[in-house]
Tab-separated table of C-alpha atoms and ligand atoms in Angstrom:
chain	number	residue	atom	x	y	z
A	1	UNK	CA	-6.657	-59.053	84.889
A	2	UNK	CA	-3.184	-60.632	84.912
A	3	UNK	CA	-0.362	-58.173	85.607
A	4	UNK	CA	2.855	-58.667	83.618
A	5	UNK	CA	6.072	-56.885	84.572
A	6	UNK	CA	8.518	-56.258	81.730
A	7	UNK	CA	12.165	-55.201	81.738
A	8	UNK	CA	13.612	-53.766	78.529
A	9	UNK	CA	17.362	-54.231	78.020
A	10	UNK	CA	18.485	-51.459	75.680
A	11	UNK	CA	16.513	-48.407	74.572
A	12	UNK	CA	17.794	-48.227	71.010
A	13	UNK	CA	15.540	-48.294	67.954
A	14	UNK	CA	13.637	-51.461	68.901
A	15	UNK	CA	13.747	-50.915	72.682
A	16	UNK	CA	12.231	-47.438	72.502
A	17	UNK	CA	9.676	-48.740	69.974
A	18	UNK	CA	8.736	-51.492	72.420
A	19	UNK	CA	8.240	-48.934	75.186
A	20	UNK	CA	6.066	-46.858	72.870
A	21	UNK	CA	3.903	-49.825	71.790
A	22	UNK	CA	3.427	-50.942	75.401
A	23	UNK	CA	2.478	-47.409	76.437
A	24	UNK	CA	0.329	-46.305	73.486
A	25	UNK	CA	-1.476	-49.627	73.090
A	26	UNK	CA	-1.620	-50.560	76.766
A	27	UNK	CA	-5.407	-50.396	76.948
A	28	UNK	CA	-5.915	-52.222	73.670
A	29	UNK	CA	-3.636	-55.079	74.896
A	30	UNK	CA	-5.420	-55.098	78.265
A	31	UNK	CA	-8.779	-55.448	76.560
A	32	UNK	CA	-7.865	-58.044	73.946
A	33	UNK	CA	-5.398	-60.134	75.987
A	34	UNK	CA	-6.654	-59.501	79.526
A	35	UNK	CA	-3.110	-58.424	80.402
A	36	UNK	CA	-1.942	-55.351	82.261
A	37	UNK	CA	1.601	-55.072	80.835
A	38	UNK	CA	3.781	-52.657	82.784
A	39	UNK	CA	7.403	-51.711	82.127
A	40	UNK	CA	9.006	-52.249	85.540
A	41	UNK	CA	12.654	-51.700	84.604
A	42	UNK	CA	14.880	-50.531	81.764
A	43	UNK	CA	18.561	-51.329	81.496
A	44	UNK	CA	20.315	-48.520	79.662
A	45	UNK	CA	23.837	-47.152	79.985
A	46	UNK	CA	22.601	-43.767	78.760
A	47	UNK	CA	19.844	-42.881	81.303
A	48	UNK	CA	18.954	-39.737	79.323
A	49	UNK	CA	17.369	-41.966	76.674
A	50	UNK	CA	15.022	-43.383	79.298
A	51	UNK	CA	14.241	-39.978	80.774
A	52	UNK	CA	13.344	-38.629	77.330
A	53	UNK	CA	10.736	-41.376	77.033
A	54	UNK	CA	9.261	-40.315	80.407
A	55	UNK	CA	10.372	-43.456	82.253
A	56	UNK	CA	10.430	-43.022	86.037
A	57	UNK	CA	13.894	-42.601	87.558
A	58	UNK	CA	13.468	-45.572	89.941
A	59	UNK	CA	12.981	-47.918	86.953
A	60	UNK	CA	16.216	-46.949	85.176
A	61	UNK	CA	19.313	-49.035	85.873
A	62	UNK	CA	22.612	-50.101	84.361
A	63	UNK	CA	22.771	-53.280	86.460
A	64	UNK	CA	21.581	-56.635	85.057
A	65	UNK	CA	21.680	-58.097	88.585
A	66	UNK	CA	19.149	-55.487	89.660
A	67	UNK	CA	16.877	-56.333	86.708
A	68	UNK	CA	16.914	-60.115	87.137
A	69	UNK	CA	16.609	-59.792	90.925
A	70	UNK	CA	13.490	-57.626	90.636
A	71	UNK	CA	10.440	-59.700	91.659
A	72	UNK	CA	8.119	-57.373	89.716
A	73	UNK	CA	9.791	-58.413	86.431
A	74	UNK	CA	8.257	-61.470	84.731
A	75	UNK	CA	9.573	-61.028	81.189
A	76	UNK	CA	12.978	-59.679	80.148
A	77	UNK	CA	13.138	-58.157	76.648
A	78	UNK	CA	16.642	-58.174	75.125
A	79	UNK	CA	16.979	-55.683	72.266
A	80	UNK	CA	20.695	-54.889	72.458
A	81	UNK	CA	21.782	-57.189	69.609
A	82	UNK	CA	25.079	-59.017	69.020
A	83	UNK	CA	26.517	-61.829	71.107
A	84	UNK	CA	27.821	-60.029	74.190
A	85	UNK	CA	26.655	-58.701	76.586
A	86	UNK	CA	23.276	-59.916	75.304
A	87	UNK	CA	24.123	-63.589	75.922
A	88	UNK	CA	25.252	-62.977	79.512
A	89	UNK	CA	22.139	-60.895	80.221
A	90	UNK	CA	19.732	-63.444	78.709
A	91	UNK	CA	21.426	-66.300	80.554
A	92	UNK	CA	21.103	-64.384	83.850
A	93	UNK	CA	17.420	-63.721	83.191
A	94	UNK	CA	16.636	-67.358	82.346
A	95	UNK	CA	18.569	-68.635	85.363
A	96	UNK	CA	16.569	-66.285	87.546
A	97	UNK	CA	13.296	-67.687	86.282
A	98	UNK	CA	12.366	-64.859	83.900
A	99	UNK	CA	11.010	-65.588	80.460
A	100	UNK	CA	13.022	-63.888	77.728
A	101	UNK	CA	11.867	-62.169	74.544
A	102	UNK	CA	14.628	-61.240	72.118
A	103	UNK	CA	15.028	-59.735	68.653
A	104	UNK	CA	18.587	-61.056	68.443
A	105	UNK	CA	18.953	-63.209	65.311
A	106	UNK	CA	22.725	-63.601	65.574
A	107	UNK	CA	22.535	-64.841	69.154
A	108	UNK	CA	19.589	-67.193	68.592
A	109	UNK	CA	21.067	-68.647	65.417
A	110	UNK	CA	24.439	-69.289	67.104
A	111	UNK	CA	23.500	-70.092	70.722
A	112	UNK	CA	19.918	-71.362	70.509
A	113	UNK	CA	20.624	-74.813	71.960
A	114	UNK	CA	22.561	-73.475	74.916
A	115	UNK	CA	20.027	-70.782	75.792
A	116	UNK	CA	17.121	-73.168	75.375
A	117	UNK	CA	18.774	-75.545	77.840
A	118	UNK	CA	18.706	-72.792	80.503
A	119	UNK	CA	15.097	-71.958	79.622
A	120	UNK	CA	13.978	-75.602	79.917
A	121	UNK	CA	15.860	-76.095	83.196
A	122	UNK	CA	14.159	-73.090	84.705
A	123	UNK	CA	10.803	-73.774	83.072
A	124	UNK	CA	10.591	-70.372	81.418
A	125	UNK	CA	10.087	-69.248	77.834
A	126	UNK	CA	12.601	-68.081	75.231
A	127	UNK	CA	10.805	-66.317	72.387
A	128	UNK	CA	12.246	-64.607	69.306
A	129	UNK	CA	9.512	-63.698	66.804
A	130	UNK	CA	11.196	-60.305	66.284
A	131	UNK	CA	14.500	-61.911	65.293
A	132	UNK	CA	13.260	-62.797	61.798
A	133	UNK	CA	11.482	-60.577	59.291
A	134	UNK	CA	10.723	-57.789	61.797
A	135	UNK	CA	7.008	-57.171	62.191
A	136	UNK	CA	5.937	-60.053	59.952
A	137	UNK	CA	4.664	-62.934	62.140
A	138	UNK	CA	6.647	-65.600	60.310
A	139	UNK	CA	7.624	-67.708	63.331
A	140	UNK	CA	4.096	-67.963	64.692
A	141	UNK	CA	2.852	-68.781	61.180
A	142	UNK	CA	5.354	-71.638	60.946
A	143	UNK	CA	4.832	-73.010	64.443
A	144	UNK	CA	1.143	-72.359	65.061
A	145	UNK	CA	-0.385	-71.975	61.638
A	146	UNK	CA	1.269	-74.702	59.568
A	147	UNK	CA	1.374	-77.642	61.989
A	148	UNK	CA	-0.686	-79.728	59.577
A	149	UNK	CA	1.972	-79.497	56.878
A	150	UNK	CA	5.331	-80.750	55.853
A	151	UNK	CA	6.868	-77.437	54.907
A	152	UNK	CA	8.698	-78.292	51.701
A	153	UNK	CA	10.215	-74.955	50.867
A	154	UNK	CA	10.638	-71.401	51.987
A	155	UNK	CA	11.933	-68.685	49.674
A	156	UNK	CA	12.208	-65.185	51.019
A	157	UNK	CA	13.528	-61.687	50.794
A	158	UNK	CA	14.471	-61.322	54.436
A	159	UNK	CA	16.958	-58.471	54.406
A	160	UNK	CA	15.611	-54.994	53.765
A	161	UNK	CA	18.965	-53.283	53.233
A	162	UNK	CA	19.985	-55.476	50.314
A	163	UNK	CA	16.506	-55.377	48.835
A	164	UNK	CA	16.615	-51.582	48.938
A	165	UNK	CA	20.029	-51.565	47.192
A	166	UNK	CA	19.031	-54.082	44.504
A	167	UNK	CA	15.719	-52.280	43.901
A	168	UNK	CA	17.620	-49.004	43.400
A	169	UNK	CA	20.041	-50.690	40.986
A	170	UNK	CA	17.112	-52.176	39.035
A	171	UNK	CA	14.999	-49.067	38.853
A	172	UNK	CA	17.693	-46.411	38.396
A	173	UNK	CA	20.402	-48.429	36.638
A	174	UNK	CA	22.875	-47.366	39.312
A	175	UNK	CA	25.940	-49.354	40.253
A	176	UNK	CA	26.343	-51.132	43.592
A	177	UNK	CA	28.500	-48.426	45.239
A	178	UNK	CA	26.040	-45.638	44.346
A	179	UNK	CA	23.013	-47.602	45.518
A	180	UNK	CA	24.777	-48.504	48.784
A	181	UNK	CA	25.599	-44.840	49.409
A	182	UNK	CA	21.965	-43.867	48.790
A	183	UNK	CA	20.821	-46.597	51.188
A	184	UNK	CA	23.189	-45.248	53.844
A	185	UNK	CA	21.985	-41.677	53.299
A	186	UNK	CA	18.355	-42.768	53.721
A	187	UNK	CA	19.098	-44.802	56.856
A	188	UNK	CA	18.447	-48.177	55.201
A	189	UNK	CA	22.080	-49.304	55.501
A	190	UNK	CA	24.517	-49.081	58.405
A	191	UNK	CA	27.793	-47.135	58.154
A	192	UNK	CA	29.432	-50.586	58.202
A	193	UNK	CA	27.046	-52.528	55.957
A	194	UNK	CA	28.958	-55.843	56.045
A	195	UNK	CA	26.390	-57.872	57.993
A	196	UNK	CA	23.669	-57.021	55.492
A	197	UNK	CA	25.468	-56.853	52.144
A	198	UNK	CA	27.554	-59.984	52.716
A	199	UNK	CA	24.408	-61.944	53.610
A	200	UNK	CA	25.251	-62.663	57.278
A	201	UNK	CA	22.003	-61.127	58.572
A	202	UNK	CA	19.919	-63.202	56.159
A	203	UNK	CA	21.918	-66.356	56.979
A	204	UNK	CA	21.155	-65.961	60.715
A	205	UNK	CA	17.465	-65.585	59.923
A	206	UNK	CA	17.271	-68.497	57.478
A	207	UNK	CA	19.095	-70.755	59.974
A	208	UNK	CA	16.357	-70.017	62.531
A	209	UNK	CA	13.472	-70.155	60.071
A	210	UNK	CA	14.598	-73.298	58.278
A	211	UNK	CA	15.035	-75.077	61.624
A	212	UNK	CA	11.443	-74.229	62.509
A	213	UNK	CA	10.040	-74.845	59.036
A	214	UNK	CA	11.736	-78.190	58.495
A	215	UNK	CA	11.746	-79.310	62.162
A	216	UNK	CA	15.428	-80.042	61.777
A	217	UNK	CA	18.259	-78.238	63.494
A	218	UNK	CA	20.026	-76.050	60.916
A	219	UNK	CA	23.005	-74.041	62.133
A	220	UNK	CA	24.523	-70.907	60.625
A	221	UNK	CA	27.491	-72.942	59.405
A	222	UNK	CA	25.068	-75.130	57.422
A	223	UNK	CA	23.895	-72.118	55.427
A	224	UNK	CA	25.552	-71.397	52.074
A	225	UNK	CA	26.094	-67.620	51.965
A	226	UNK	CA	26.891	-65.218	49.154
A	227	UNK	CA	26.278	-61.470	49.415
A	228	UNK	CA	25.552	-58.773	46.843
A	229	UNK	CA	28.864	-56.874	46.755
A	230	UNK	CA	29.871	-58.374	43.395
A	231	UNK	CA	26.554	-57.693	41.686
A	232	UNK	CA	27.060	-55.684	38.492
A	233	UNK	CA	24.556	-53.229	37.052
A	234	UNK	CA	25.035	-54.764	33.595
A	235	UNK	CA	23.676	-58.132	34.783
A	236	UNK	CA	20.612	-56.510	36.335
A	237	UNK	CA	19.977	-54.749	33.005
A	238	UNK	CA	20.569	-57.828	30.848
A	239	UNK	CA	18.531	-59.965	33.259
A	240	UNK	CA	15.656	-57.498	32.921
A	241	UNK	CA	15.810	-57.867	29.116
A	242	UNK	CA	15.353	-61.608	29.631
A	243	UNK	CA	12.380	-61.047	31.964
A	244	UNK	CA	14.129	-61.362	35.332
A	245	UNK	CA	14.537	-59.308	38.514
A	246	UNK	CA	17.550	-59.780	40.786
A	247	UNK	CA	16.931	-60.368	44.520
A	248	UNK	CA	18.964	-61.551	47.488
A	249	UNK	CA	17.033	-64.713	48.306
A	250	UNK	CA	17.096	-66.822	51.434
A	251	UNK	CA	16.048	-70.346	50.565
A	252	UNK	CA	15.312	-73.450	52.620
A	253	UNK	CA	14.235	-76.663	50.942
A	254	UNK	CA	13.532	-80.163	52.088
A	255	UNK	CA	14.804	-82.372	49.266
A	256	UNK	CA	15.408	-86.107	48.899
A	257	UNK	CA	19.137	-85.395	49.104
A	258	UNK	CA	18.813	-83.429	52.337
A	259	UNK	CA	18.073	-79.953	53.556
A	260	UNK	CA	19.191	-76.958	51.497
A	261	UNK	CA	19.731	-73.686	53.321
A	262	UNK	CA	21.217	-70.859	51.314
A	263	UNK	CA	21.453	-67.115	50.863
A	264	UNK	CA	22.581	-65.724	47.515
A	265	UNK	CA	21.569	-63.304	44.774
A	266	UNK	CA	19.154	-64.932	42.333
A	267	UNK	CA	17.092	-63.926	39.355
A	268	UNK	CA	13.350	-64.480	39.611
A	269	UNK	CA	10.922	-64.069	36.757
A	270	UNK	CA	9.092	-60.726	36.657
A	271	UNK	CA	5.889	-62.690	37.284
A	272	UNK	CA	7.241	-64.408	40.428
A	273	UNK	CA	5.382	-63.310	43.614
A	274	UNK	CA	8.672	-62.023	45.105
A	275	UNK	CA	9.607	-59.939	42.044
A	276	UNK	CA	7.462	-56.973	43.056
A	277	UNK	CA	8.718	-56.856	46.654
A	278	UNK	CA	10.685	-53.643	46.470
A	279	UNK	CA	12.686	-51.262	48.625
A	280	UNK	CA	13.116	-52.141	52.285
A	281	UNK	CA	10.163	-54.558	52.316
A	282	UNK	CA	10.453	-58.268	53.104
A	283	UNK	CA	8.377	-61.242	51.978
A	284	UNK	CA	8.460	-64.983	52.482
A	285	UNK	CA	6.842	-67.568	50.243
A	286	UNK	CA	6.145	-70.819	52.094
A	287	UNK	CA	5.051	-74.059	50.501
A	288	UNK	CA	3.313	-76.676	52.631
A	289	UNK	CA	2.269	-80.072	51.314
A	290	UNK	CA	-1.333	-79.484	52.392
A	291	UNK	CA	-1.900	-75.737	52.298
A	292	UNK	CA	0.095	-75.147	49.073
A	293	UNK	CA	1.563	-71.615	48.918
A	294	UNK	CA	1.381	-68.922	51.600
A	295	UNK	CA	3.028	-65.544	51.194
A	296	UNK	CA	3.769	-63.140	54.038
A	297	UNK	CA	4.755	-59.557	53.254
A	298	UNK	CA	5.643	-56.552	55.375
A	299	UNK	CA	8.280	-54.514	57.109
A	300	UNK	CA	11.277	-56.584	58.113
A	301	UNK	CA	12.865	-53.878	60.222
A	302	UNK	CA	12.142	-50.568	61.919
A	303	UNK	CA	11.254	-49.446	65.398
A	304	UNK	CA	7.502	-50.027	65.603
A	305	UNK	CA	7.198	-53.028	63.228
A	306	UNK	CA	9.902	-54.920	65.148
A	307	UNK	CA	8.408	-53.784	68.470
A	308	UNK	CA	5.070	-55.170	67.289
A	309	UNK	CA	6.689	-58.627	67.145
A	310	UNK	CA	8.414	-58.108	70.521
A	311	UNK	CA	5.122	-57.192	72.187
A	312	UNK	CA	3.390	-60.138	70.529
A	313	UNK	CA	5.981	-62.375	72.222
A	314	UNK	CA	5.439	-60.648	75.584
A	315	UNK	CA	1.716	-61.410	75.307
A	316	UNK	CA	2.494	-64.970	74.163
A	317	UNK	CA	4.821	-65.537	77.126
A	318	UNK	CA	2.239	-64.146	79.546
A	319	UNK	CA	-0.779	-66.046	78.254
A	320	UNK	CA	0.678	-69.569	77.876
A	321	UNK	CA	0.220	-71.999	80.723
A	322	UNK	CA	3.436	-73.820	79.692
A	323	UNK	CA	6.511	-72.404	77.937
A	324	UNK	CA	6.903	-73.283	74.247
A	325	UNK	CA	10.118	-74.845	72.932
A	326	UNK	CA	11.179	-75.734	69.406
A	327	UNK	CA	9.638	-79.035	68.315
A	328	UNK	CA	12.951	-80.782	67.524
A	329	UNK	CA	15.927	-81.990	69.450
A	330	UNK	CA	17.938	-78.850	69.346
A	331	UNK	CA	21.091	-80.290	70.821
A	332	UNK	CA	24.703	-79.816	69.866
A	333	UNK	CA	25.207	-83.571	69.464
A	334	UNK	CA	26.842	-84.083	66.030
A	335	UNK	CA	24.987	-87.377	65.707
A	336	UNK	CA	21.804	-85.350	65.653
A	337	UNK	CA	23.067	-83.119	62.867
A	338	UNK	CA	20.720	-82.617	59.975
A	339	UNK	CA	21.714	-83.931	56.538
A	340	UNK	CA	22.614	-80.864	54.491
A	341	UNK	CA	22.689	-80.929	50.695
A	342	UNK	CA	25.065	-78.384	49.156
A	343	UNK	CA	24.813	-79.766	45.633
A	344	UNK	CA	21.785	-77.576	44.913
A	345	UNK	CA	19.681	-77.885	41.826
A	346	UNK	CA	19.237	-74.539	40.122
A	347	UNK	CA	19.014	-72.801	36.792
A	348	UNK	CA	21.822	-70.378	35.987
A	349	UNK	CA	22.407	-67.126	34.151
A	350	UNK	CA	25.950	-67.259	32.750
A	351	UNK	CA	27.611	-64.272	31.076
A	352	UNK	CA	30.789	-64.825	29.075
A	353	UNK	CA	33.107	-62.900	26.745
A	354	UNK	CA	33.447	-65.307	23.862
A	355	UNK	CA	35.481	-65.122	20.674
A	356	UNK	CA	33.203	-63.845	17.890
A	357	UNK	CA	34.423	-66.551	15.469
A	358	UNK	CA	32.713	-69.402	13.680
A	359	UNK	CA	32.405	-72.471	15.855
A	360	UNK	CA	33.141	-70.672	19.152
A	361	UNK	CA	29.626	-71.015	20.517
A	362	UNK	CA	29.498	-74.690	19.646
A	363	UNK	CA	32.745	-75.268	21.609
A	364	UNK	CA	31.221	-73.450	24.594
A	365	UNK	CA	27.962	-75.380	24.289
A	366	UNK	CA	30.004	-78.571	24.037
A	367	UNK	CA	31.754	-77.940	27.369
A	368	UNK	CA	28.433	-77.151	29.033
A	369	UNK	CA	26.842	-80.309	27.610
A	370	UNK	CA	29.796	-82.558	28.513
A	371	UNK	CA	29.380	-81.454	32.130
A	372	UNK	CA	25.662	-82.096	32.268
A	373	UNK	CA	24.575	-78.463	31.839
A	374	UNK	CA	21.619	-78.073	29.484
A	375	UNK	CA	21.042	-74.773	27.683
A	376	UNK	CA	17.590	-73.221	27.768
A	377	UNK	CA	18.261	-69.852	26.178
A	378	UNK	CA	21.208	-68.087	24.498
A	379	UNK	CA	21.586	-64.382	23.813
A	380	UNK	CA	24.471	-62.664	22.043
A	381	UNK	CA	24.587	-58.964	22.743
A	382	UNK	CA	25.548	-56.293	20.264
A	383	UNK	CA	28.815	-55.695	18.505
A	384	UNK	CA	31.929	-57.663	19.252
A	385	UNK	CA	34.821	-55.761	20.806
A	386	UNK	CA	38.442	-56.794	20.160
A	387	UNK	CA	37.009	-59.906	18.498
A	388	UNK	CA	35.029	-60.943	21.580
A	389	UNK	CA	31.281	-60.713	22.177
A	390	UNK	CA	29.033	-60.870	25.243
A	391	UNK	CA	27.061	-64.100	25.323
A	392	UNK	CA	24.480	-64.998	27.947
A	393	UNK	CA	23.234	-68.485	28.623
A	394	UNK	CA	20.227	-69.426	30.728
A	395	UNK	CA	20.645	-73.069	31.683
A	396	UNK	CA	18.174	-75.770	32.563
A	397	UNK	CA	18.156	-77.035	36.153
A	398	UNK	CA	21.746	-77.963	36.908
A	399	UNK	CA	23.498	-79.437	39.912
A	400	UNK	CA	25.963	-77.093	41.607
A	401	UNK	CA	28.863	-79.538	41.148
A	402	UNK	CA	28.185	-79.921	37.408
A	403	UNK	CA	28.099	-76.150	37.013
A	404	UNK	CA	31.403	-75.721	38.861
A	405	UNK	CA	33.064	-78.322	36.599
A	406	UNK	CA	31.607	-76.638	33.506
A	407	UNK	CA	32.983	-73.256	34.584
A	408	UNK	CA	36.452	-74.757	35.060
A	409	UNK	CA	36.162	-76.306	31.570
A	410	UNK	CA	35.086	-72.993	30.011
A	411	UNK	CA	38.051	-71.192	31.555
A	412	UNK	CA	40.353	-73.598	29.686
A	413	UNK	CA	38.841	-72.766	26.268
A	414	UNK	CA	40.752	-70.374	23.993
A	415	UNK	CA	37.393	-69.100	22.735
A	416	UNK	CA	36.386	-67.867	26.214
A	417	UNK	CA	38.091	-64.630	27.192
A	418	UNK	CA	36.395	-64.456	30.591
A	419	UNK	CA	33.543	-65.817	32.690
A	420	UNK	CA	31.984	-62.513	33.725
A	421	UNK	CA	29.023	-63.578	35.877
A	422	UNK	CA	27.251	-66.648	37.186
A	423	UNK	CA	23.938	-66.014	38.899
A	424	UNK	CA	21.349	-68.563	39.999
A	425	UNK	CA	17.828	-68.355	38.621
A	426	UNK	CA	15.099	-69.399	41.050
A	427	UNK	CA	11.898	-70.803	39.577
B	501	LIG	N1	19.514	-54.993	58.741
B	501	LIG	C1	18.318	-55.771	58.746
B	501	LIG	C2	17.663	-55.658	57.367
B	501	LIG	C3	17.408	-55.301	59.834
B	501	LIG	O1	18.137	-54.879	56.539
B	501	LIG	O2	16.695	-56.350	57.108
B	501	LIG	C4	16.497	-56.356	60.348
B	501	LIG	O3	17.160	-57.513	60.706
């Protein structure tokens, strides 16, 4: 049986979960993979954490040099998160001929090319299944299960925190601030929730996943990003009346005009496969030209689900005869840059306060039409207040640029008191 020595950098939520999976399922992994995986070192500034897990004193260190100089270590697992010191530690491991497994989406999405260069030079692996969608094996599905396909689109709920908040708002009618507070109380949102609620976390993940899905290098700066902090309870309620559920979607599409990579709130129909993905759960709907639709669903975060993906990568690193690298030229050469299309095609939900006078709606419809925005559905809600009424339009598929021009035109109309909300509708 092949012996594999592992070092775990960081014994936080995912690091301690990884230790637990490797310990509790050691025999199962030995039997199914023919691997004897042993934790040979842990790097942790708080040694008490390691002691509480029963890790031998001689294996606990705060020195990365000690870890990467240890000949018993074959695979270094980085589960610290963030850019530094994770980047320095991973670089040291790769340069010392250790394969690296990481759950670090921010680092991979921003420094993938650089780290992969070190991995290739030293002929070792750099694996990051746990960086995207936690325990759901999305990366292996894309790279080892869909090779026969051109992946044409990927639409996912890939951030559990925002899905928990939006689900609460939908089900309980609560406002954003209340739902965020509940998420924090239940441990589904950080004390500083910015990375999740502003869509950064999802943009890191979709940059990685769209690169793999479309075999084109997509960087974080290529991803259009809009978070959920401006979402209003009234739009969730009115959207529900029209048959929609609001989600923070991460979308990657391969279109004739280029690659689209975006993260933003969007309505989906109640019958859409992603509509029933609630609470902290994640799901990704992939469309391949040969296989048609595939949907993956599961826990996108958490100690043991994420550790499940980490340990899968450890086994992958240990059982491959050659390291695996991304199947595209992942260089920083601008000439290699992928063609990104930001003029997305989308339907829209548009909520306005409009003068409740004869002819007002036709003026509004006129501005939409003049700018190439077709109307699919119109709803006027309830009584008018101060002579203005709430009117909701659902548009036909519209280009982003046309919609922006239409909004500017509407703001000039005397009949429009305010443009209250503009939310994309994903088919
Ligand atoms: N904060 C992330 C989420 C954790 O809510 O999905 C996993 O990246």
